[in-house]
């Protein structure tokens, strides 16, 4: 089952300079259902595809609220995500109690990345098998970060993680230059189109398998949300209006076969 003799623990480098246990943790993130994040000048949003283990089971939770101004979407082991999200909440509460201010988004992401990095360095521990997309808003505006089990974190204009996330990345890379000036409805529509790219061919987005997380001013479709727009999660009937704005996929007609010429007929006959 093992690929080689250098993947038995996470403190041994292979001759190629790789930590295989960390790479296996990154593969665990790729097994989780997809999550997409985008940001504009005014908003940061998350969109996640929820899975159900069967007809009798409920859909898994894919988004967690960390603070009024920060939320996350996960891909990978939900149990690891629960531990790390509780740690992030503790850091956010600590910032309010000690400094009397909300924790800056980049500081919180760096702190949880430092915690994950320890598990890649100490014997007897395993890396966390979960990746995050973190959105937040602070004095410098809206932000979107990716957190990785390797202890790395990066800021993005748009990003996707999870199963078949490369298809969503391809869509985001084509359109990301327009995201900065988008209003909330247009930004969500782009996110839904990117999330749709990760689906199997016989699946569709619906109110049961889709979650939307938003940080920023409220839209006309959101009733009862304060104008300042804290982090909120939209699920169920609340996202029906956004799903209705999606543009149907273009069905490409198969290319017509070139007309055969007399010369080709002679060649075929020969």
PDB file of N, CA and C in Angstrom, residues 46-134:
ATOM      1  N   UNK A  46     -18.311  33.028  -0.316  1.00  0.00           N
ATOM      2  CA  UNK A  46     -17.961  31.613  -0.398  1.00  0.00           C
ATOM      3  C   UNK A  46     -19.161  30.856  -0.952  1.00  0.00           C
ATOM      4  N   UNK A  47     -18.892  29.850  -1.764  1.00  0.00           N
ATOM      5  CA  UNK A  47     -19.934  28.947  -2.241  1.00  0.00           C
ATOM      6  C   UNK A  47     -19.418  27.525  -2.076  1.00  0.00           C
ATOM      7  N   UNK A  48     -20.240  26.652  -1.530  1.00  0.00           N
ATOM      8  CA  UNK A  48     -19.782  25.295  -1.244  1.00  0.00           C
ATOM      9  C   UNK A  48     -20.835  24.288  -1.679  1.00  0.00           C
ATOM     10  N   UNK A  49     -20.342  23.134  -2.100  1.00  0.00           N
ATOM     11  CA  UNK A  49     -21.203  22.031  -2.527  1.00  0.00           C
ATOM     12  C   UNK A  49     -21.315  21.043  -1.379  1.00  0.00           C
ATOM     13  N   UNK A  50     -22.533  20.861  -0.880  1.00  0.00           N
ATOM     14  CA  UNK A  50     -22.749  19.961   0.252  1.00  0.00           C
ATOM     15  C   UNK A  50     -23.010  18.538  -0.248  1.00  0.00           C
ATOM     16  N   UNK A  51     -22.512  17.568   0.510  1.00  0.00           N
ATOM     17  CA  UNK A  51     -22.723  16.155   0.188  1.00  0.00           C
ATOM     18  C   UNK A  51     -23.630  15.504   1.224  1.00  0.00           C
ATOM     19  N   UNK A  52     -24.300  14.465   0.796  1.00  0.00           N
ATOM     20  CA  UNK A  52     -25.092  13.632   1.696  1.00  0.00           C
ATOM     21  C   UNK A  52     -24.642  12.191   1.536  1.00  0.00           C
ATOM     22  N   UNK A  53     -24.500  11.484   2.662  1.00  0.00           N
ATOM     23  CA  UNK A  53     -24.020  10.100   2.598  1.00  0.00           C
ATOM     24  C   UNK A  53     -25.086   9.135   2.098  1.00  0.00           C
ATOM     25  N   UNK A  54     -26.334   9.572   2.046  1.00  0.00           N
ATOM     26  CA  UNK A  54     -27.396   8.688   1.566  1.00  0.00           C
ATOM     27  C   UNK A  54     -28.740   9.381   1.623  1.00  0.00           C
ATOM     28  N   UNK A  55     -29.772   8.682   1.181  1.00  0.00           N
ATOM     29  CA  UNK A  55     -31.111   9.262   1.150  1.00  0.00           C
ATOM     30  C   UNK A  55     -31.612   9.613   2.548  1.00  0.00           C
ATOM     31  N   UNK A  56     -31.175   8.849   3.567  1.00  0.00           N
ATOM     32  CA  UNK A  56     -31.672   9.062   4.927  1.00  0.00           C
ATOM     33  C   UNK A  56     -30.844  10.054   5.720  1.00  0.00           C
ATOM     34  N   UNK A  57     -29.735  10.530   5.148  1.00  0.00           N
ATOM     35  CA  UNK A  57     -28.815  11.404   5.877  1.00  0.00           C
ATOM     36  C   UNK A  57     -29.026  12.855   5.478  1.00  0.00           C
ATOM     37  N   UNK A  58     -28.714  13.751   6.409  1.00  0.00           N
ATOM     38  CA  UNK A  58     -28.754  15.176   6.102  1.00  0.00           C
ATOM     39  C   UNK A  58     -27.490  15.570   5.351  1.00  0.00           C
ATOM     40  N   UNK A  59     -27.501  16.772   4.784  1.00  0.00           N
ATOM     41  CA  UNK A  59     -26.325  17.272   4.072  1.00  0.00           C
ATOM     42  C   UNK A  59     -25.312  17.808   5.081  1.00  0.00           C
ATOM     43  N   UNK A  60     -24.028  17.566   4.813  1.00  0.00           N
ATOM     44  CA  UNK A  60     -22.974  17.956   5.736  1.00  0.00           C
ATOM     45  C   UNK A  60     -22.811  19.471   5.771  1.00  0.00           C
ATOM     46  N   UNK A  61     -22.348  19.956   6.900  1.00  0.00           N
ATOM     47  CA  UNK A  61     -22.080  21.385   7.040  1.00  0.00           C
ATOM     48  C   UNK A  61     -20.742  21.713   6.397  1.00  0.00           C
ATOM     49  N   UNK A  62     -20.734  22.735   5.540  1.00  0.00           N
ATOM     50  CA  UNK A  62     -19.521  23.099   4.810  1.00  0.00           C
ATOM     51  C   UNK A  62     -18.981  24.471   5.191  1.00  0.00           C
ATOM     52  N   UNK A  63     -19.763  25.252   5.921  1.00  0.00           N
ATOM     53  CA  UNK A  63     -19.326  26.597   6.302  1.00  0.00           C
ATOM     54  C   UNK A  63     -19.469  26.799   7.801  1.00  0.00           C
ATOM     55  N   UNK A  64     -18.541  27.550   8.368  1.00  0.00           N
ATOM     56  CA  UNK A  64     -18.547  27.843   9.790  1.00  0.00           C
ATOM     57  C   UNK A  64     -18.353  29.339   9.995  1.00  0.00           C
ATOM     58  N   UNK A  65     -19.110  29.907  10.902  1.00  0.00           N
ATOM     59  CA  UNK A  65     -18.915  31.305  11.276  1.00  0.00           C
ATOM     60  C   UNK A  65     -17.835  31.370  12.353  1.00  0.00           C
ATOM     61  N   UNK A  66     -16.825  32.203  12.132  1.00  0.00           N
ATOM     62  CA  UNK A  66     -15.749  32.372  13.105  1.00  0.00           C
ATOM     63  C   UNK A  66     -15.992  33.599  13.969  1.00  0.00           C
ATOM     64  N   UNK A  67     -16.332  34.705  13.341  1.00  0.00           N
ATOM     65  CA  UNK A  67     -16.635  35.952  14.041  1.00  0.00           C
ATOM     66  C   UNK A  67     -17.611  36.736  13.171  1.00  0.00           C
ATOM     67  N   UNK A  68     -18.015  37.914  13.649  1.00  0.00           N
ATOM     68  CA  UNK A  68     -18.955  38.710  12.867  1.00  0.00           C
ATOM     69  C   UNK A  68     -18.399  39.048  11.490  1.00  0.00           C
ATOM     70  N   UNK A  69     -17.088  39.122  11.365  1.00  0.00           N
ATOM     71  CA  UNK A  69     -16.490  39.584  10.112  1.00  0.00           C
ATOM     72  C   UNK A  69     -15.689  38.501   9.400  1.00  0.00           C
ATOM     73  N   UNK A  70     -15.726  37.256   9.881  1.00  0.00           N
ATOM     74  CA  UNK A  70     -14.919  36.178   9.293  1.00  0.00           C
ATOM     75  C   UNK A  70     -15.742  34.893   9.220  1.00  0.00           C
ATOM     76  N   UNK A  71     -15.614  34.188   8.090  1.00  0.00           N
ATOM     77  CA  UNK A  71     -16.224  32.875   7.945  1.00  0.00           C
ATOM     78  C   UNK A  71     -15.346  31.988   7.080  1.00  0.00           C
ATOM     79  N   UNK A  72     -15.561  30.674   7.154  1.00  0.00           N
ATOM     80  CA  UNK A  72     -14.732  29.724   6.409  1.00  0.00           C
ATOM     81  C   UNK A  72     -15.611  28.711   5.697  1.00  0.00           C
ATOM     82  N   UNK A  73     -15.075  28.182   4.585  1.00  0.00           N
ATOM     83  CA  UNK A  73     -15.629  27.010   3.903  1.00  0.00           C
ATOM     84  C   UNK A  73     -14.549  25.943   3.899  1.00  0.00           C
ATOM     85  N   UNK A  74     -14.931  24.691   4.069  1.00  0.00           N
ATOM     86  CA  UNK A  74     -13.962  23.615   4.274  1.00  0.00           C
ATOM     87  C   UNK A  74     -14.018  22.611   3.131  1.00  0.00           C
ATOM     88  N   UNK A  75     -12.901  21.893   2.960  1.00  0.00           N
ATOM     89  CA  UNK A  75     -12.850  20.731   2.075  1.00  0.00           C
ATOM     90  C   UNK A  75     -11.897  19.737   2.721  1.00  0.00           C
ATOM     91  N   UNK A  76     -12.373  18.525   2.984  1.00  0.00           N
ATOM     92  CA  UNK A  76     -11.546  17.523   3.644  1.00  0.00           C
ATOM     93  C   UNK A  76     -12.264  16.918   4.839  1.00  0.00           C
ATOM     94  N   UNK A  77     -11.515  16.605   5.879  1.00  0.00           N
ATOM     95  CA  UNK A  77     -12.070  15.962   7.071  1.00  0.00           C
ATOM     96  C   UNK A  77     -12.826  16.978   7.926  1.00  0.00           C
ATOM     97  N   UNK A  78     -14.134  16.788   8.073  1.00  0.00           N
ATOM     98  CA  UNK A  78     -14.944  17.729   8.833  1.00  0.00           C
ATOM     99  C   UNK A  78     -14.545  17.757  10.301  1.00  0.00           C
ATOM    100  N   UNK A  79     -14.114  16.633  10.836  1.00  0.00           N
ATOM    101  CA  UNK A  79     -13.725  16.588  12.249  1.00  0.00           C
ATOM    102  C   UNK A  79     -12.495  17.459  12.512  1.00  0.00           C
ATOM    103  N   UNK A  80     -11.524  17.428  11.607  1.00  0.00           N
ATOM    104  CA  UNK A  80     -10.363  18.314  11.737  1.00  0.00           C
ATOM    105  C   UNK A  80     -10.785  19.777  11.595  1.00  0.00           C
ATOM    106  N   UNK A  81     -11.728  20.037  10.698  1.00  0.00           N
ATOM    107  CA  UNK A  81     -12.208  21.402  10.515  1.00  0.00           C
ATOM    108  C   UNK A  81     -12.877  21.924  11.777  1.00  0.00           C
ATOM    109  N   UNK A  82     -13.594  21.063  12.481  1.00  0.00           N
ATOM    110  CA  UNK A  82     -14.260  21.483  13.705  1.00  0.00           C
ATOM    111  C   UNK A  82     -13.254  21.904  14.766  1.00  0.00           C
ATOM    112  N   UNK A  83     -12.161  21.146  14.874  1.00  0.00           N
ATOM    113  CA  UNK A  83     -11.113  21.486  15.851  1.00  0.00           C
ATOM    114  C   UNK A  83     -10.464  22.824  15.504  1.00  0.00           C
ATOM    115  N   UNK A  84     -10.110  23.003  14.232  1.00  0.00           N
ATOM    116  CA  UNK A  84      -9.434  24.237  13.830  1.00  0.00           C
ATOM    117  C   UNK A  84     -10.373  25.443  13.874  1.00  0.00           C
ATOM    118  N   UNK A  85     -11.644  25.250  13.543  1.00  0.00           N
ATOM    119  CA  UNK A  85     -12.578  26.377  13.607  1.00  0.00           C
ATOM    120  C   UNK A  85     -12.795  26.822  15.052  1.00  0.00           C
ATOM    121  N   UNK A  86     -12.821  25.876  15.993  1.00  0.00           N
ATOM    122  CA  UNK A  86     -12.917  26.248  17.414  1.00  0.00           C
ATOM    123  C   UNK A  86     -11.681  27.033  17.854  1.00  0.00           C
ATOM    124  N   UNK A  87     -10.506  26.626  17.371  1.00  0.00           N
ATOM    125  CA  UNK A  87      -9.281  27.362  17.685  1.00  0.00           C
ATOM    126  C   UNK A  87      -9.348  28.779  17.122  1.00  0.00           C
ATOM    127  N   UNK A  88      -9.853  28.925  15.906  1.00  0.00           N
ATOM    128  CA  UNK A  88      -9.961  30.254  15.303  1.00  0.00           C
ATOM    129  C   UNK A  88     -10.947  31.130  16.072  1.00  0.00           C
ATOM    130  N   UNK A  89     -12.030  30.536  16.553  1.00  0.00           N
ATOM    131  CA  UNK A  89     -12.978  31.314  17.359  1.00  0.00           C
ATOM    132  C   UNK A  89     -12.329  31.788  18.660  1.00  0.00           C
ATOM    133  N   UNK A  90     -11.534  30.936  19.270  1.00  0.00           N
ATOM    134  CA  UNK A  90     -10.834  31.339  20.500  1.00  0.00           C
ATOM    135  C   UNK A  90      -9.900  32.512  20.242  1.00  0.00           C
ATOM    136  N   UNK A  91      -9.187  32.477  19.113  1.00  0.00           N
ATOM    137  CA  UNK A  91      -8.287  33.577  18.778  1.00  0.00           C
ATOM    138  C   UNK A  91      -9.067  34.866  18.533  1.00  0.00           C
ATOM    139  N   UNK A  92     -10.218  34.746  17.874  1.00  0.00           N
ATOM    140  CA  UNK A  92     -11.029  35.934  17.605  1.00  0.00           C
ATOM    141  C   UNK A  92     -11.569  36.526  18.911  1.00  0.00           C
ATOM    142  N   UNK A  93     -12.032  35.673  19.836  1.00  0.00           N
ATOM    143  CA  UNK A  93     -12.522  36.170  21.124  1.00  0.00           C
ATOM    144  C   UNK A  93     -11.396  36.763  21.959  1.00  0.00           C
ATOM    145  N   UNK A  94     -10.223  36.158  21.890  1.00  0.00           N
ATOM    146  CA  UNK A  94      -9.074  36.668  22.631  1.00  0.00           C
ATOM    147  C   UNK A  94      -8.704  38.072  22.167  1.00  0.00           C
ATOM    148  N   UNK A  95      -8.754  38.312  20.860  1.00  0.00           N
ATOM    149  CA  UNK A  95      -8.438  39.637  20.331  1.00  0.00           C
ATOM    150  C   UNK A  95      -9.420  40.678  20.856  1.00  0.00           C
ATOM    151  N   UNK A  96     -10.697  40.322  20.966  1.00  0.00           N
ATOM    152  CA  UNK A  96     -11.688  41.263  21.467  1.00  0.00           C
ATOM    153  C   UNK A  96     -11.478  41.562  22.951  1.00  0.00           C
ATOM    154  N   UNK A  97     -11.117  40.523  23.714  1.00  0.00           N
ATOM    155  CA  UNK A  97     -10.961  40.713  25.150  1.00  0.00           C
ATOM    156  C   UNK A  97      -9.671  41.452  25.487  1.00  0.00           C
ATOM    157  N   UNK A  98      -8.570  41.145  24.794  1.00  0.00           N
ATOM    158  CA  UNK A  98      -7.263  41.721  25.137  1.00  0.00           C
ATOM    159  C   UNK A  98      -7.062  43.083  24.485  1.00  0.00           C
ATOM    160  N   UNK A  99      -7.419  43.186  23.193  1.00  0.00           N
ATOM    161  CA  UNK A  99      -7.143  44.418  22.450  1.00  0.00           C
ATOM    162  C   UNK A  99      -8.392  45.256  22.172  1.00  0.00           C
ATOM    163  N   UNK A 100      -9.565  44.716  22.508  1.00  0.00           N
ATOM    164  CA  UNK A 100     -10.830  45.420  22.303  1.00  0.00           C
ATOM    165  C   UNK A 100     -11.034  45.795  20.831  1.00  0.00           C
ATOM    166  N   UNK A 101     -10.701  44.854  19.941  1.00  0.00           N
ATOM    167  CA  UNK A 101     -10.904  45.081  18.516  1.00  0.00           C
ATOM    168  C   UNK A 101     -11.069  43.730  17.829  1.00  0.00           C
ATOM    169  N   UNK A 102     -11.747  43.699  16.685  1.00  0.00           N
ATOM    170  CA  UNK A 102     -11.830  42.440  15.923  1.00  0.00           C
ATOM    171  C   UNK A 102     -10.450  42.035  15.415  1.00  0.00           C
ATOM    172  N   UNK A 103     -10.207  40.747  15.363  1.00  0.00           N
ATOM    173  CA  UNK A 103      -8.898  40.268  14.905  1.00  0.00           C
ATOM    174  C   UNK A 103      -8.747  40.529  13.403  1.00  0.00           C
ATOM    175  N   UNK A 104      -7.593  41.056  12.956  1.00  0.00           N
ATOM    176  CA  UNK A 104      -7.369  41.214  11.508  1.00  0.00           C
ATOM    177  C   UNK A 104      -7.379  39.854  10.812  1.00  0.00           C
ATOM    178  N   UNK A 105      -7.905  39.816   9.608  1.00  0.00           N
ATOM    179  CA  UNK A 105      -8.099  38.539   8.908  1.00  0.00           C
ATOM    180  C   UNK A 105      -6.759  37.856   8.654  1.00  0.00           C
ATOM    181  N   UNK A 106      -5.759  38.623   8.194  1.00  0.00           N
ATOM    182  CA  UNK A 106      -4.475  37.995   7.856  1.00  0.00           C
ATOM    183  C   UNK A 106      -3.784  37.447   9.089  1.00  0.00           C
ATOM    184  N   UNK A 107      -3.974  38.092  10.251  1.00  0.00           N
ATOM    185  CA  UNK A 107      -3.346  37.593  11.472  1.00  0.00           C
ATOM    186  C   UNK A 107      -3.985  36.274  11.902  1.00  0.00           C
ATOM    187  N   UNK A 108      -5.304  36.167  11.783  1.00  0.00           N
ATOM    188  CA  UNK A 108      -5.976  34.929  12.165  1.00  0.00           C
ATOM    189  C   UNK A 108      -5.561  33.778  11.259  1.00  0.00           C
ATOM    190  N   UNK A 109      -5.468  34.034   9.949  1.00  0.00           N
ATOM    191  CA  UNK A 109      -5.067  32.985   9.013  1.00  0.00           C
ATOM    192  C   UNK A 109      -3.624  32.561   9.293  1.00  0.00           C
ATOM    193  N   UNK A 110      -2.747  33.515   9.567  1.00  0.00           N
ATOM    194  CA  UNK A 110      -1.346  33.178   9.880  1.00  0.00           C
ATOM    195  C   UNK A 110      -1.244  32.359  11.153  1.00  0.00           C
ATOM    196  N   UNK A 111      -2.090  32.656  12.130  1.00  0.00           N
ATOM    197  CA  UNK A 111      -2.055  31.919  13.399  1.00  0.00           C
ATOM    198  C   UNK A 111      -2.469  30.468  13.212  1.00  0.00           C
ATOM    199  N   UNK A 112      -3.544  30.223  12.470  1.00  0.00           N
ATOM    200  CA  UNK A 112      -3.983  28.842  12.270  1.00  0.00           C
ATOM    201  C   UNK A 112      -3.012  28.100  11.358  1.00  0.00           C
ATOM    202  N   UNK A 113      -2.352  28.823  10.432  1.00  0.00           N
ATOM    203  CA  UNK A 113      -1.336  28.184   9.591  1.00  0.00           C
ATOM    204  C   UNK A 113      -0.131  27.772  10.427  1.00  0.00           C
ATOM    205  N   UNK A 114       0.260  28.599  11.390  1.00  0.00           N
ATOM    206  CA  UNK A 114       1.355  28.234  12.295  1.00  0.00           C
ATOM    207  C   UNK A 114       1.002  26.988  13.107  1.00  0.00           C
ATOM    208  N   UNK A 115      -0.243  26.898  13.538  1.00  0.00           N
ATOM    209  CA  UNK A 115      -0.687  25.723  14.308  1.00  0.00           C
ATOM    210  C   UNK A 115      -0.612  24.456  13.452  1.00  0.00           C
ATOM    211  N   UNK A 116      -1.006  24.563  12.179  1.00  0.00           N
ATOM    212  CA  UNK A 116      -0.950  23.409  11.290  1.00  0.00           C
ATOM    213  C   UNK A 116       0.484  23.026  10.962  1.00  0.00           C
ATOM    214  N   UNK A 117       1.368  24.028  10.865  1.00  0.00           N
ATOM    215  CA  UNK A 117       2.757  23.732  10.511  1.00  0.00           C
ATOM    216  C   UNK A 117       3.449  22.902  11.584  1.00  0.00           C
ATOM    217  N   UNK A 118       3.087  23.089  12.839  1.00  0.00           N
ATOM    218  CA  UNK A 118       3.695  22.312  13.930  1.00  0.00           C
ATOM    219  C   UNK A 118       3.480  20.818  13.702  1.00  0.00           C
ATOM    220  N   UNK A 119       2.326  20.458  13.167  1.00  0.00           N
ATOM    221  CA  UNK A 119       2.022  19.044  12.938  1.00  0.00           C
ATOM    222  C   UNK A 119       2.799  18.453  11.776  1.00  0.00           C
ATOM    223  N   UNK A 120       3.460  19.272  10.999  1.00  0.00           N
ATOM    224  CA  UNK A 120       4.309  18.749   9.928  1.00  0.00           C
ATOM    225  C   UNK A 120       5.754  18.607  10.381  1.00  0.00           C
ATOM    226  N   UNK A 121       6.047  18.976  11.635  1.00  0.00           N
ATOM    227  CA  UNK A 121       7.437  19.056  12.086  1.00  0.00           C
ATOM    228  C   UNK A 121       7.717  18.178  13.289  1.00  0.00           C
ATOM    229  N   UNK A 122       6.712  17.879  14.095  1.00  0.00           N
ATOM    230  CA  UNK A 122       6.922  17.127  15.331  1.00  0.00           C
ATOM    231  C   UNK A 122       6.549  15.661  15.146  1.00  0.00           C
ATOM    232  N   UNK A 123       7.364  14.801  15.713  1.00  0.00           N
ATOM    233  CA  UNK A 123       7.117  13.359  15.630  1.00  0.00           C
ATOM    234  C   UNK A 123       5.873  13.001  16.449  1.00  0.00           C
ATOM    235  N   UNK A 124       5.109  12.022  15.975  1.00  0.00           N
ATOM    236  CA  UNK A 124       3.937  11.558  16.695  1.00  0.00           C
ATOM    237  C   UNK A 124       2.667  12.323  16.382  1.00  0.00           C
ATOM    238  N   UNK A 125       2.727  13.288  15.520  1.00  0.00           N
ATOM    239  CA  UNK A 125       1.548  14.029  15.093  1.00  0.00           C
ATOM    240  C   UNK A 125       1.274  13.758  13.615  1.00  0.00           C
ATOM    241  N   UNK A 126       0.073  14.042  13.202  1.00  0.00           N
ATOM    242  CA  UNK A 126      -0.243  13.952  11.776  1.00  0.00           C
ATOM    243  C   UNK A 126      -0.757  15.307  11.312  1.00  0.00           C
ATOM    244  N   UNK A 127      -0.530  15.647  10.043  1.00  0.00           N
ATOM    245  CA  UNK A 127      -1.065  16.904   9.514  1.00  0.00           C
ATOM    246  C   UNK A 127      -2.593  16.899   9.528  1.00  0.00           C
ATOM    247  N   UNK A 128      -3.175  18.068   9.650  1.00  0.00           N
ATOM    248  CA  UNK A 128      -4.625  18.175   9.543  1.00  0.00           C
ATOM    249  C   UNK A 128      -5.046  17.863   8.108  1.00  0.00           C
ATOM    250  N   UNK A 129      -6.106  17.102   7.970  1.00  0.00           N
ATOM    251  CA  UNK A 129      -6.557  16.699   6.640  1.00  0.00           C
ATOM    252  C   UNK A 129      -7.675  17.558   6.106  1.00  0.00           C
ATOM    253  N   UNK A 130      -7.546  18.867   6.254  1.00  0.00           N
ATOM    254  CA  UNK A 130      -8.609  19.761   5.816  1.00  0.00           C
ATOM    255  C   UNK A 130      -7.998  21.057   5.298  1.00  0.00           C
ATOM    256  N   UNK A 131      -8.625  21.620   4.274  1.00  0.00           N
ATOM    257  CA  UNK A 131      -8.240  22.927   3.755  1.00  0.00           C
ATOM    258  C   UNK A 131      -9.387  23.904   3.933  1.00  0.00           C
ATOM    259  N   UNK A 132      -9.048  25.185   4.080  1.00  0.00           N
ATOM    260  CA  UNK A 132     -10.055  26.238   4.281  1.00  0.00           C
ATOM    261  C   UNK A 132      -9.979  27.267   3.167  1.00  0.00           C
ATOM    262  N   UNK A 133     -11.107  27.835   2.845  1.00  0.00           N
ATOM    263  CA  UNK A 133     -11.171  29.148   2.217  1.00  0.00           C
ATOM    264  C   UNK A 133     -11.720  30.093   3.272  1.00  0.00           C
ATOM    265  N   UNK A 134     -10.991  31.150   3.563  1.00  0.00           N
ATOM    266  CA  UNK A 134     -11.346  32.081   4.630  1.00  0.00           C
ATOM    267  C   UNK A 134     -11.695  33.428   4.009  1.00  0.00           C
TER     268      UNK A 134
END
